[in-house]
Tab-separated table of C-alpha atoms in Angstrom:
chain	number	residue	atom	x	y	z
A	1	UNK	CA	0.000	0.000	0.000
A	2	UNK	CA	0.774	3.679	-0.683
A	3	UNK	CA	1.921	5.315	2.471
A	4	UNK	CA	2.105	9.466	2.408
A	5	UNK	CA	4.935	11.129	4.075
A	6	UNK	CA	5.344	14.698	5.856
A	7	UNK	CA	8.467	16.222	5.672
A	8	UNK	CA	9.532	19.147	7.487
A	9	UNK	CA	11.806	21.845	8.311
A	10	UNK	CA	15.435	21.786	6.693
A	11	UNK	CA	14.299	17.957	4.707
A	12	UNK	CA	11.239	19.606	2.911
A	13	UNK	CA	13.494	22.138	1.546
A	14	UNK	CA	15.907	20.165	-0.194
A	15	UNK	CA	13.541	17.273	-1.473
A	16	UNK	CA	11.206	20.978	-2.009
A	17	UNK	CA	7.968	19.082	-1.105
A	18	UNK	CA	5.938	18.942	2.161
A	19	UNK	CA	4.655	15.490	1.775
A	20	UNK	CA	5.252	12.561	-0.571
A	21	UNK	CA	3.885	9.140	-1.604
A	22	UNK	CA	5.782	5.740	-1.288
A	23	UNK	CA	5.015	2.214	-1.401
A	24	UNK	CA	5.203	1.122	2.153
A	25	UNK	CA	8.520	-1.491	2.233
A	26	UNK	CA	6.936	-2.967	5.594
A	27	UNK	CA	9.447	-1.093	8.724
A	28	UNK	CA	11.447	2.079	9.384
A	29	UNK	CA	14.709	0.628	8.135
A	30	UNK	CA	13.614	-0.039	4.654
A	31	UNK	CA	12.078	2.870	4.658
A	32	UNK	CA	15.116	4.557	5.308
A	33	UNK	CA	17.187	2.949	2.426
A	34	UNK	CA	14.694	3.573	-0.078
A	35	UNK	CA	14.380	7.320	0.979
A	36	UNK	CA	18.242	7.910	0.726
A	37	UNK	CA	17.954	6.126	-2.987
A	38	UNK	CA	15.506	8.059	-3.963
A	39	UNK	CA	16.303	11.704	-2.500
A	40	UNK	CA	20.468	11.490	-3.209
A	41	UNK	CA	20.324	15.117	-1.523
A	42	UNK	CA	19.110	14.142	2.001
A	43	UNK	CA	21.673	11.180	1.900
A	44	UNK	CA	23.952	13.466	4.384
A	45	UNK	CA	21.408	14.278	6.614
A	46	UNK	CA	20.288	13.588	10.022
A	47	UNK	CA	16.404	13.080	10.536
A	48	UNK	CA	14.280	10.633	12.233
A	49	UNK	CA	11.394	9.091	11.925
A	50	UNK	CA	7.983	9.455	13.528
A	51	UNK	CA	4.825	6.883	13.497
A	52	UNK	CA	1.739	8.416	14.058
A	53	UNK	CA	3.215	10.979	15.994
A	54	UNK	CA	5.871	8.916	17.852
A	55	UNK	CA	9.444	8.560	17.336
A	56	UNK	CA	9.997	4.807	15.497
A	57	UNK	CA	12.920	2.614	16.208
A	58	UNK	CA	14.709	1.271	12.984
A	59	UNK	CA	13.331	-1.937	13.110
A	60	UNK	CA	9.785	-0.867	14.304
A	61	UNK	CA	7.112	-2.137	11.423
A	62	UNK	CA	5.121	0.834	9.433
A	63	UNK	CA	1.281	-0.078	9.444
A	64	UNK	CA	-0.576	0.559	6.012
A	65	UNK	CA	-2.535	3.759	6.859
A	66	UNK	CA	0.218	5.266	9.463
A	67	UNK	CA	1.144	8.853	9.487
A	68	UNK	CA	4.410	9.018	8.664
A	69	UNK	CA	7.054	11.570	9.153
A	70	UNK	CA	10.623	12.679	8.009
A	71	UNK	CA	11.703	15.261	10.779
A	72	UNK	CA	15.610	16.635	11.201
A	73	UNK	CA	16.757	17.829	14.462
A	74	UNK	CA	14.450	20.238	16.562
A	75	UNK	CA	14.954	23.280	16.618
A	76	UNK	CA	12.379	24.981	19.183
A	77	UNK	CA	12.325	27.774	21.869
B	1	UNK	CA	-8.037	27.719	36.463
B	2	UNK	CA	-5.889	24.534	35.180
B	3	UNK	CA	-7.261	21.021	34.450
B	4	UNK	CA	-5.543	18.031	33.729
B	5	UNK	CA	-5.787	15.736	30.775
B	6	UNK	CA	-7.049	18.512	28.699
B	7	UNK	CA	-4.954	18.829	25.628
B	8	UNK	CA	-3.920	22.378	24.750
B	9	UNK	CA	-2.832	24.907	21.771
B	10	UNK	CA	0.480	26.067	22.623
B	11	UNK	CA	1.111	27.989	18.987
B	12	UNK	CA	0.956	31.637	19.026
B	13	UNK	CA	1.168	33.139	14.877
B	14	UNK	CA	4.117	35.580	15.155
B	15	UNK	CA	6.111	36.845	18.735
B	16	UNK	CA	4.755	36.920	21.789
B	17	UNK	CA	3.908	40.256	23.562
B	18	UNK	CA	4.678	41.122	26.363
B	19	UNK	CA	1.293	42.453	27.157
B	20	UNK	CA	0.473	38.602	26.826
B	21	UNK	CA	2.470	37.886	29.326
B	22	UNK	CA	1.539	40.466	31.652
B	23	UNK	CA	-2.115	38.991	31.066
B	24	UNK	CA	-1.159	35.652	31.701
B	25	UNK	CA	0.275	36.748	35.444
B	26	UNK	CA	-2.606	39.265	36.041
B	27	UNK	CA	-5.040	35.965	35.734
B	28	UNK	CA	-3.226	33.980	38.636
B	29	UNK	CA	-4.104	36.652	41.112
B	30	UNK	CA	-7.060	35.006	41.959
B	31	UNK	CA	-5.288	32.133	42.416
B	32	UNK	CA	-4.327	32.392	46.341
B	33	UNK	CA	-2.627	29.150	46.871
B	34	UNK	CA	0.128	30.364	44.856
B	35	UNK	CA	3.189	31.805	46.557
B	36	UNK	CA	5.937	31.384	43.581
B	37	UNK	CA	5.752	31.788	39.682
B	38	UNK	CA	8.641	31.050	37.299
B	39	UNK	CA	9.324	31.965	34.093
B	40	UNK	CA	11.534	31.457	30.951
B	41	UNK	CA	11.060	33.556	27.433
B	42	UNK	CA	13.042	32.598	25.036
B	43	UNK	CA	14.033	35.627	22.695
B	44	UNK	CA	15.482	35.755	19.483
B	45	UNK	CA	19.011	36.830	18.934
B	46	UNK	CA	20.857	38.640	15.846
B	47	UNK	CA	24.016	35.972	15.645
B	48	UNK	CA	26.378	36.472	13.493
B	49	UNK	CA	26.366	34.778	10.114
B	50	UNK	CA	28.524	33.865	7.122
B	51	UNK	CA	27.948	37.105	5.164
B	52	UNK	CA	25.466	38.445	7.573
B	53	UNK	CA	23.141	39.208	10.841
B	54	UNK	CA	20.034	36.913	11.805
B	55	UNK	CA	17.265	39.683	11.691
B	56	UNK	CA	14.475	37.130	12.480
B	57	UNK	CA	13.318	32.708	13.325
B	58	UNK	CA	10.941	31.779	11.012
B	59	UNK	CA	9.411	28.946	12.867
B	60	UNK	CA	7.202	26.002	11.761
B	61	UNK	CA	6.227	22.726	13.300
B	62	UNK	CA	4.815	19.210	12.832
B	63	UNK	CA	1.623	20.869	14.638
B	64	UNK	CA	-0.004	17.563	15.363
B	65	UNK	CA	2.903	15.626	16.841
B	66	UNK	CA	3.934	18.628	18.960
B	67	UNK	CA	0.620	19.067	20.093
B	68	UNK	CA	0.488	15.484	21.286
B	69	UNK	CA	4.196	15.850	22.938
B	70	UNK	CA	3.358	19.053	24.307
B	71	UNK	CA	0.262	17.093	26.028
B	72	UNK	CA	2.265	13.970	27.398
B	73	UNK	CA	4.859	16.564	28.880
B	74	UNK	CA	2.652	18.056	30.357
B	75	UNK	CA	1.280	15.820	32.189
B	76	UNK	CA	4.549	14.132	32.909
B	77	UNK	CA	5.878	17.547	34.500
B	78	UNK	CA	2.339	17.936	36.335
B	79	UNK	CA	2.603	14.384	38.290
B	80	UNK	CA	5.799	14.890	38.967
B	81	UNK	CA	5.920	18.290	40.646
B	82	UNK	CA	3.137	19.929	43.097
B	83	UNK	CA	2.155	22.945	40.534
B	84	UNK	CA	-0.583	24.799	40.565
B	85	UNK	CA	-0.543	26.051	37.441
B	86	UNK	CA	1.884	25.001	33.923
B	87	UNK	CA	1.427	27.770	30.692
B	88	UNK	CA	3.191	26.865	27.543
B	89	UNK	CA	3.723	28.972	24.331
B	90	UNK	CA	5.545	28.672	21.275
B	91	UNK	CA	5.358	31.168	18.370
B	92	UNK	CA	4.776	29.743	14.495
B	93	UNK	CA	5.778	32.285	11.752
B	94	UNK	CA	8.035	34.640	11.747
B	95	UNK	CA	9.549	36.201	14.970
B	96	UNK	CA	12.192	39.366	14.963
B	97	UNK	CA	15.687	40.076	16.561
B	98	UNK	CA	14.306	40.768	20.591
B	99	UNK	CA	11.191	39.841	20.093
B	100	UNK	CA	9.653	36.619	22.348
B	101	UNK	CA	9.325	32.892	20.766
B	102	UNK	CA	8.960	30.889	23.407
B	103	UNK	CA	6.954	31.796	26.973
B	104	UNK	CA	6.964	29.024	29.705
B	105	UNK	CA	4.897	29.385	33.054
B	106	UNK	CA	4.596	27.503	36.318
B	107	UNK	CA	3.134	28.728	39.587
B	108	UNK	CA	2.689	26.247	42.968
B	109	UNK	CA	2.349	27.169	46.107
B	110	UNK	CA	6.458	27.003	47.317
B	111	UNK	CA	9.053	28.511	44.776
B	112	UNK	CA	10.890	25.114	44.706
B	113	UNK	CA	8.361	23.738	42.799
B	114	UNK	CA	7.696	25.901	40.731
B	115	UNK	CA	11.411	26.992	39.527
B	116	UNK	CA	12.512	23.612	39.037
B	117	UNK	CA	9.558	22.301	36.939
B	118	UNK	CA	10.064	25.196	34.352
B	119	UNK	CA	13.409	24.273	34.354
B	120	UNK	CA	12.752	20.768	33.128
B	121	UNK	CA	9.794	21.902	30.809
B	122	UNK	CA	12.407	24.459	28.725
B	123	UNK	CA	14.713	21.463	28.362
B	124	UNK	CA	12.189	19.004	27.769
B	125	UNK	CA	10.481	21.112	24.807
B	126	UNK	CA	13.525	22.082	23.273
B	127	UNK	CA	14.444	18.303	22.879
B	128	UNK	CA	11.224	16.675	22.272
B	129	UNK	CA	8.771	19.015	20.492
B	130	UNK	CA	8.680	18.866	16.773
B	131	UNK	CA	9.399	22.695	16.090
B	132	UNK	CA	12.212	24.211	13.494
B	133	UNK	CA	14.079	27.607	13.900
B	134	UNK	CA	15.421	28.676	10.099
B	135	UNK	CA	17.410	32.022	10.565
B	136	UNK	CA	16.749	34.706	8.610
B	137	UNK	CA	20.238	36.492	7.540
B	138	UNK	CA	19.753	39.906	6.651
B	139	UNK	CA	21.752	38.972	2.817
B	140	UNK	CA	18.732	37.302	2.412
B	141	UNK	CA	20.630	33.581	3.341
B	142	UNK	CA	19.044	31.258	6.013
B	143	UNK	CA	19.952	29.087	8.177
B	144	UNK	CA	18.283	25.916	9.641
B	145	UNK	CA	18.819	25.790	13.735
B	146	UNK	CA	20.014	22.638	15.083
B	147	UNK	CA	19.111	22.681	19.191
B	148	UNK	CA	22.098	21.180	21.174
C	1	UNK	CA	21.290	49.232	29.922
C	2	UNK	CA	22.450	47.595	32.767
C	3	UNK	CA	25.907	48.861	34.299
C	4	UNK	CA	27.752	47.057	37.172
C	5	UNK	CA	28.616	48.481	40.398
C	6	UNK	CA	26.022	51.160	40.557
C	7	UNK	CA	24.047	50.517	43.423
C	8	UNK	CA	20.146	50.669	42.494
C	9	UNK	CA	17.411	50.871	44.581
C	10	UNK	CA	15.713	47.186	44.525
C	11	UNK	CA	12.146	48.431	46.741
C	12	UNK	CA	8.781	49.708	45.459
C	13	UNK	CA	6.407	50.920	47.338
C	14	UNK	CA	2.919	48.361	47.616
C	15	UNK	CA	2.827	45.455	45.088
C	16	UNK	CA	4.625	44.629	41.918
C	17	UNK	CA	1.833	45.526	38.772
C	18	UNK	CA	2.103	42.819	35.962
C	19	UNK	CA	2.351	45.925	33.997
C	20	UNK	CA	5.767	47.057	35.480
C	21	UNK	CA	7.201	43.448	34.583
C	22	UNK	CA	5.145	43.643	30.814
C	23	UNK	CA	7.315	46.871	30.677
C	24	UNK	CA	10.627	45.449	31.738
C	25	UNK	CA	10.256	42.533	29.367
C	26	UNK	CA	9.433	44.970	26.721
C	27	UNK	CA	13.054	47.450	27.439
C	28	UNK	CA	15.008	44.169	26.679
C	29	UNK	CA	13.760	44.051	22.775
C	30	UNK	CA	16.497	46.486	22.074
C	31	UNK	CA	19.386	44.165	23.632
C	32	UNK	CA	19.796	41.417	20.216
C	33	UNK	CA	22.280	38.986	22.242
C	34	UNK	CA	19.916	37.918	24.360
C	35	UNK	CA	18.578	34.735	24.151
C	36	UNK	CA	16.614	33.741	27.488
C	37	UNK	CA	15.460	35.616	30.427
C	38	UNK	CA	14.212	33.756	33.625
C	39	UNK	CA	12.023	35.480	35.884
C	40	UNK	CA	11.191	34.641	39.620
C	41	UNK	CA	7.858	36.136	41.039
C	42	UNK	CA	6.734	36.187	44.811
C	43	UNK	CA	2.691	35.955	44.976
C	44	UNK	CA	1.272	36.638	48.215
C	45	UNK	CA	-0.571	33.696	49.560
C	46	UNK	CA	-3.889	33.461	51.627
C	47	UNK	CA	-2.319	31.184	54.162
C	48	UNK	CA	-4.750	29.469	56.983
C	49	UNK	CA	-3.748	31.006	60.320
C	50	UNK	CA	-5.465	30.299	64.349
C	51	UNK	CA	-8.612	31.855	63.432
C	52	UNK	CA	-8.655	33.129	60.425
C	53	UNK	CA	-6.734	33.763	56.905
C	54	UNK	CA	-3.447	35.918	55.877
C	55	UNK	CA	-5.205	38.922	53.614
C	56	UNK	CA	-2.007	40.528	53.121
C	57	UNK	CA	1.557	40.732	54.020
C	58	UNK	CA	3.316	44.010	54.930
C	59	UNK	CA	6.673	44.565	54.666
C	60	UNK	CA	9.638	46.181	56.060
C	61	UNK	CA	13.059	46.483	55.537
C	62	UNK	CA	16.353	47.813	56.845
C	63	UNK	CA	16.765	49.831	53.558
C	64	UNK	CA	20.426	50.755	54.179
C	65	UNK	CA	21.839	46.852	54.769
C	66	UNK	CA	18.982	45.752	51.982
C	67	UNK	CA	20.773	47.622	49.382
C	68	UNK	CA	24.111	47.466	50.237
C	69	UNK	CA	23.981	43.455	50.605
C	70	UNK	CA	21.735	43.301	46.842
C	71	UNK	CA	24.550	44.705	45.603
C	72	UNK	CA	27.257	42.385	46.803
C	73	UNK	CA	24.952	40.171	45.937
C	74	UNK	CA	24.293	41.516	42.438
C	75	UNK	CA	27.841	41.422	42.052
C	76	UNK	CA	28.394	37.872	42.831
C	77	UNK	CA	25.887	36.897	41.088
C	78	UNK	CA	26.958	38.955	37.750
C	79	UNK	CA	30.569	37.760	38.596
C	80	UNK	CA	29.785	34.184	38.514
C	81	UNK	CA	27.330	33.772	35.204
C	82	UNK	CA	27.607	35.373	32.227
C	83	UNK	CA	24.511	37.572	31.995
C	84	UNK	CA	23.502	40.428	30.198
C	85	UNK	CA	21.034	42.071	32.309
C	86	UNK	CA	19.654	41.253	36.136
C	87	UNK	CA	17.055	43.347	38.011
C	88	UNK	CA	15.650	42.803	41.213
C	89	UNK	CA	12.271	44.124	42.973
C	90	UNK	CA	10.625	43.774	46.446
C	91	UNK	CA	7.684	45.486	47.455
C	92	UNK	CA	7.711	47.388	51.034
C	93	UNK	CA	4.068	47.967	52.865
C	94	UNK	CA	0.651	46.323	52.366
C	95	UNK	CA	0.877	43.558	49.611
C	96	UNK	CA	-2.479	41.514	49.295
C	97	UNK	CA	-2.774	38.245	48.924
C	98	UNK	CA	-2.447	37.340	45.105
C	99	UNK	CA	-0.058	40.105	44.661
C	100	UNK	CA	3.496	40.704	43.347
C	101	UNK	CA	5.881	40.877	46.671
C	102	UNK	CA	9.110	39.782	44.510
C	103	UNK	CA	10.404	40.342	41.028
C	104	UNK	CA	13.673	38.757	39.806
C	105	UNK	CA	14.428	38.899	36.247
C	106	UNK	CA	18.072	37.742	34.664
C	107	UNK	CA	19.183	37.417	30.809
C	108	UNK	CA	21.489	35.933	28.834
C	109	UNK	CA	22.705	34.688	25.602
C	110	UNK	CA	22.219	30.696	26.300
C	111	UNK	CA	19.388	29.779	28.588
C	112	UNK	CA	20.819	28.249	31.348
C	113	UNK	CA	23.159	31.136	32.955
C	114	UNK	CA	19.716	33.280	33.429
C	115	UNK	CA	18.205	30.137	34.943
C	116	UNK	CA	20.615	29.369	37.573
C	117	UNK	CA	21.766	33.365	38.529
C	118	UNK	CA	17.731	33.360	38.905
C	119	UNK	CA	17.451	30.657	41.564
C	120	UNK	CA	20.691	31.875	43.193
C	121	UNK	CA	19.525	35.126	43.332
C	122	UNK	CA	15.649	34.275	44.822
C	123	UNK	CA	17.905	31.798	47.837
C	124	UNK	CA	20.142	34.359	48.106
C	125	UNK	CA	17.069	37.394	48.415
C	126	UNK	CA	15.665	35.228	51.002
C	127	UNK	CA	18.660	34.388	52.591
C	128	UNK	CA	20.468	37.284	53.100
C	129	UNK	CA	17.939	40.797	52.710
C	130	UNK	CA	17.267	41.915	56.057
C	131	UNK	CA	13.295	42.439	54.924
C	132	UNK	CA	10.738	40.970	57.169
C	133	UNK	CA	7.360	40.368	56.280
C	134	UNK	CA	4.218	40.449	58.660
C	135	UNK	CA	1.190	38.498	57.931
C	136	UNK	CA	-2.252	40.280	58.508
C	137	UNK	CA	-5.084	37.954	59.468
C	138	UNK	CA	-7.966	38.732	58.502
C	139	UNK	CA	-9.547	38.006	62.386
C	140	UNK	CA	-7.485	41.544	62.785
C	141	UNK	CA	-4.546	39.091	64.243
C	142	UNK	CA	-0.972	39.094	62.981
C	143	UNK	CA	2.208	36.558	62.966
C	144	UNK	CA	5.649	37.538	61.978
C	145	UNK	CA	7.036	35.284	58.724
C	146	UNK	CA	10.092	33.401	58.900
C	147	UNK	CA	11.650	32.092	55.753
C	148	UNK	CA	12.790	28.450	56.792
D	1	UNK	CA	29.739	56.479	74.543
D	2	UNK	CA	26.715	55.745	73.583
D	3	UNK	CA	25.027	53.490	70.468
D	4	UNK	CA	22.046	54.187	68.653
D	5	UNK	CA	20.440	50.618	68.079
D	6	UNK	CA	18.083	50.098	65.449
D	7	UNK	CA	15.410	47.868	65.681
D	8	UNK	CA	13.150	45.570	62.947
D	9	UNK	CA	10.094	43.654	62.802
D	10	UNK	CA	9.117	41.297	65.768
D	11	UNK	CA	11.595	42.562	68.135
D	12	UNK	CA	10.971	46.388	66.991
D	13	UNK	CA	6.903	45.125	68.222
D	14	UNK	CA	7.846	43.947	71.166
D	15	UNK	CA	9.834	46.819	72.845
D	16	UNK	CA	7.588	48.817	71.311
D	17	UNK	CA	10.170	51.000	69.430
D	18	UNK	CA	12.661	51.727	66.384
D	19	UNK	CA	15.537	52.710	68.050
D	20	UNK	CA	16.694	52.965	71.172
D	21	UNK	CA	20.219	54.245	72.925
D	22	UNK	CA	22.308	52.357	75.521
D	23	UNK	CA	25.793	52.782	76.908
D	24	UNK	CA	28.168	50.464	74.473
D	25	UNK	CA	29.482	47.791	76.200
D	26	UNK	CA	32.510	47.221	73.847
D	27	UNK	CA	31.562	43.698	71.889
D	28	UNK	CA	28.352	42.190	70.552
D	29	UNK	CA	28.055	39.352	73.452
D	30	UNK	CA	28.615	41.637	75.909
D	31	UNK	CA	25.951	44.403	74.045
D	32	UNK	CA	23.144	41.008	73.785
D	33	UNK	CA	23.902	40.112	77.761
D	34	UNK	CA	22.907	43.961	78.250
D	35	UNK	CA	20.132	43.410	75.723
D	36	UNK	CA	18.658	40.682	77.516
D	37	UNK	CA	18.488	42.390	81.054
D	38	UNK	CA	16.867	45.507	79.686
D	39	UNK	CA	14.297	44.008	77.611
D	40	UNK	CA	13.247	40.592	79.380
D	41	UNK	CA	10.402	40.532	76.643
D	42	UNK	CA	12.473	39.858	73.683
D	43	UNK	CA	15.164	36.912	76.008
D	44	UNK	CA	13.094	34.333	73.532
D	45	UNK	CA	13.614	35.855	70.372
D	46	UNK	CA	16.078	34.750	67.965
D	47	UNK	CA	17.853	37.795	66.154
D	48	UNK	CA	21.040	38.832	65.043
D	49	UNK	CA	23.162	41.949	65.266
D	50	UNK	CA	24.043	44.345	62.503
D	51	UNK	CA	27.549	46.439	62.621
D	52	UNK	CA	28.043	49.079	59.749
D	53	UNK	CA	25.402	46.695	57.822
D	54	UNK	CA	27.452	43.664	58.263
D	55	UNK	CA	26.331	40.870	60.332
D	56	UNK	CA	28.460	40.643	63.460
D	57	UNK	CA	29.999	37.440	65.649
D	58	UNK	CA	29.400	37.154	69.145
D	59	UNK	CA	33.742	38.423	69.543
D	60	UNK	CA	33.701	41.310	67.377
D	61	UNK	CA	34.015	44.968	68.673
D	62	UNK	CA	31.504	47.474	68.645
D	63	UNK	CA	32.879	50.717	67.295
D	64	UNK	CA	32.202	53.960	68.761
D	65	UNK	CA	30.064	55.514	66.703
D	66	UNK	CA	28.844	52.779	64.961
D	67	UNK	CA	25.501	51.504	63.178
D	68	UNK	CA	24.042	48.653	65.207
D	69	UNK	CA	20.676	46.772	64.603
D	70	UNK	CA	18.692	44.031	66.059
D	71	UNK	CA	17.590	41.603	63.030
D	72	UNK	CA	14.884	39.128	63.662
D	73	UNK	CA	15.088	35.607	60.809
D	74	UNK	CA	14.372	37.578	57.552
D	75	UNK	CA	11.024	36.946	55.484
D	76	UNK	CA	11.783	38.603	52.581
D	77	UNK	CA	10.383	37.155	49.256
């Protein structure tokens, strides 16, 4: 299934979209690889990765229909 | 005044005014259990930048998440410290050199309390809460903020 | 703004307004390298007493020793963090309850010097100001505080 | 000669006044045993004693001419 991404902050402006869809490849990790093949530019940076607004752990699996996010270090206050 | 479990906006469009936070204290008066209040405002600062001066944080967050975040420290902060009272605001949008972007609260009945819990909040949501600071240079550059 | 070793009155006659701290928030727009001020307020609390409830607290101080040990204080405090700006203010005569008594504001470029010089300073206000305060029942009776 | 003492808060209430003038009997223990035969009312009272705004020890001298107070615990704040 399709899964739609939010991007933010420093990540949304060099991939220059807010949100994106992927094919869900089933937990964070895979995720992960197939986001740095297919956005070269964020290769070098830091980010992590929420589910349904939680931080996820690498190996933590992505339900189909999850709110998924691409967020680089905070930056608040 | 303050209830529990009650999930709250803490985004404010633009800085935060003083006269906001002179509101904000004016409403605790009634509030005669309270013997300390303590504060933190975070204000913006013109650093100095390759090729320029920050003149202004444009600030935008993943509202949802940081609402939800916002929530659970909350209540974390609340059980863990006798407060009476626990205000949290961020700004969204664009805030100027000396102008206010962040304006944390907490009032309970002995300063202890009180001073220690905003402490821990102002840590807590600079680490945890889904919010990005890109500087503004005034050569029209910008900078993302990285909290350390 | 702020200049060390001038010696500055720290009392104010009757409560602190929010509007006087609104305003003092508001002078420190102009100063760009800060980046966090921590404020300290005292609120005057309607404490249970033998037969009846504190309505107000009134104040007095050995003016003289007050002001000449803020400002070793002040100085130790200014000598030891690296802040921009520190102002202190304690009410003499009738405060009510759910008033300002104490005002303690401190800045400074990274958040944590005007956090700690804050807390120092409220211990060290306590502590060390020869200012008593003298708790009017509202049953007409009155007890002497002690800060413990 | 003879000290002006100044006096604050609880123990100013109980002697019923803000100052007060007594022969100085050269130290600060000997100026409290003095204290405590004059005013029996206050023998209870905690409070300490004030030389040129300084707090003073029990040993030090009391300077002709000095500043002396009577401090009750503060409650500032």
């Amino acid at each position: 299934m399709v899964l739609t991404i939010k991007v933010f902050g420093k990540i949304s402006e060099e991939i220059d979209q807010m949100e994106f869809s992927i094919e869900n490849p089933g937990n964070v990790s895979a995720l992960i690889e197939k986001l740095q093949a297919q956005f070269p530019q964020i290769q070098e940076l830091k980010y992590a990765i929420a589910i349904n607004h939680q931080l996820a752990k690498p190996s933590e699996d992505i339900p189909d229909g999850a709110e998924v996010a691409l967020l680089p270090p905070f930056s608040g206050g | 005044m303050e209830k529990l479990r009650t999930p709250k906006n803490i985004f404010v469009q633009g800085p935060i005014s003083p006269i906001k936070i002179a509101n904000s204290i004016a409403n605790h008066a009634t509030k005669t259990d309270i013997g300390g209040h303590s504060i933190f405002l975070g204000q913006v600062r013109a650093d100095e930048k390759d090729g320029g001066t920050v003149r202004a944080i444009a600030y935008t967050a993943y509202e949802e998440m940081a609402l939800q975040k916002a929530f659970e420290i909350r209540e974390a902060v609340f059980s863990k410290y006798p407060l009476t009272c626990m205000h949290i605001y961020h700004s969204l949008g664009e805030v100027k050199t000396g102008e206010i972007c962040l304006f944390v609260f907490t009032s309970s009945k002995h300063r202890k309390a009180a001073m220690q819990a905003c402490e821990e909040l102002v840590e807590r949501i600079k680490a945890e809460l889904p919010i990005w600071g890109k500087e503004l240079v005034d050569n029209d550059t910008s900078v993302w903020k990285e909290n350390t």
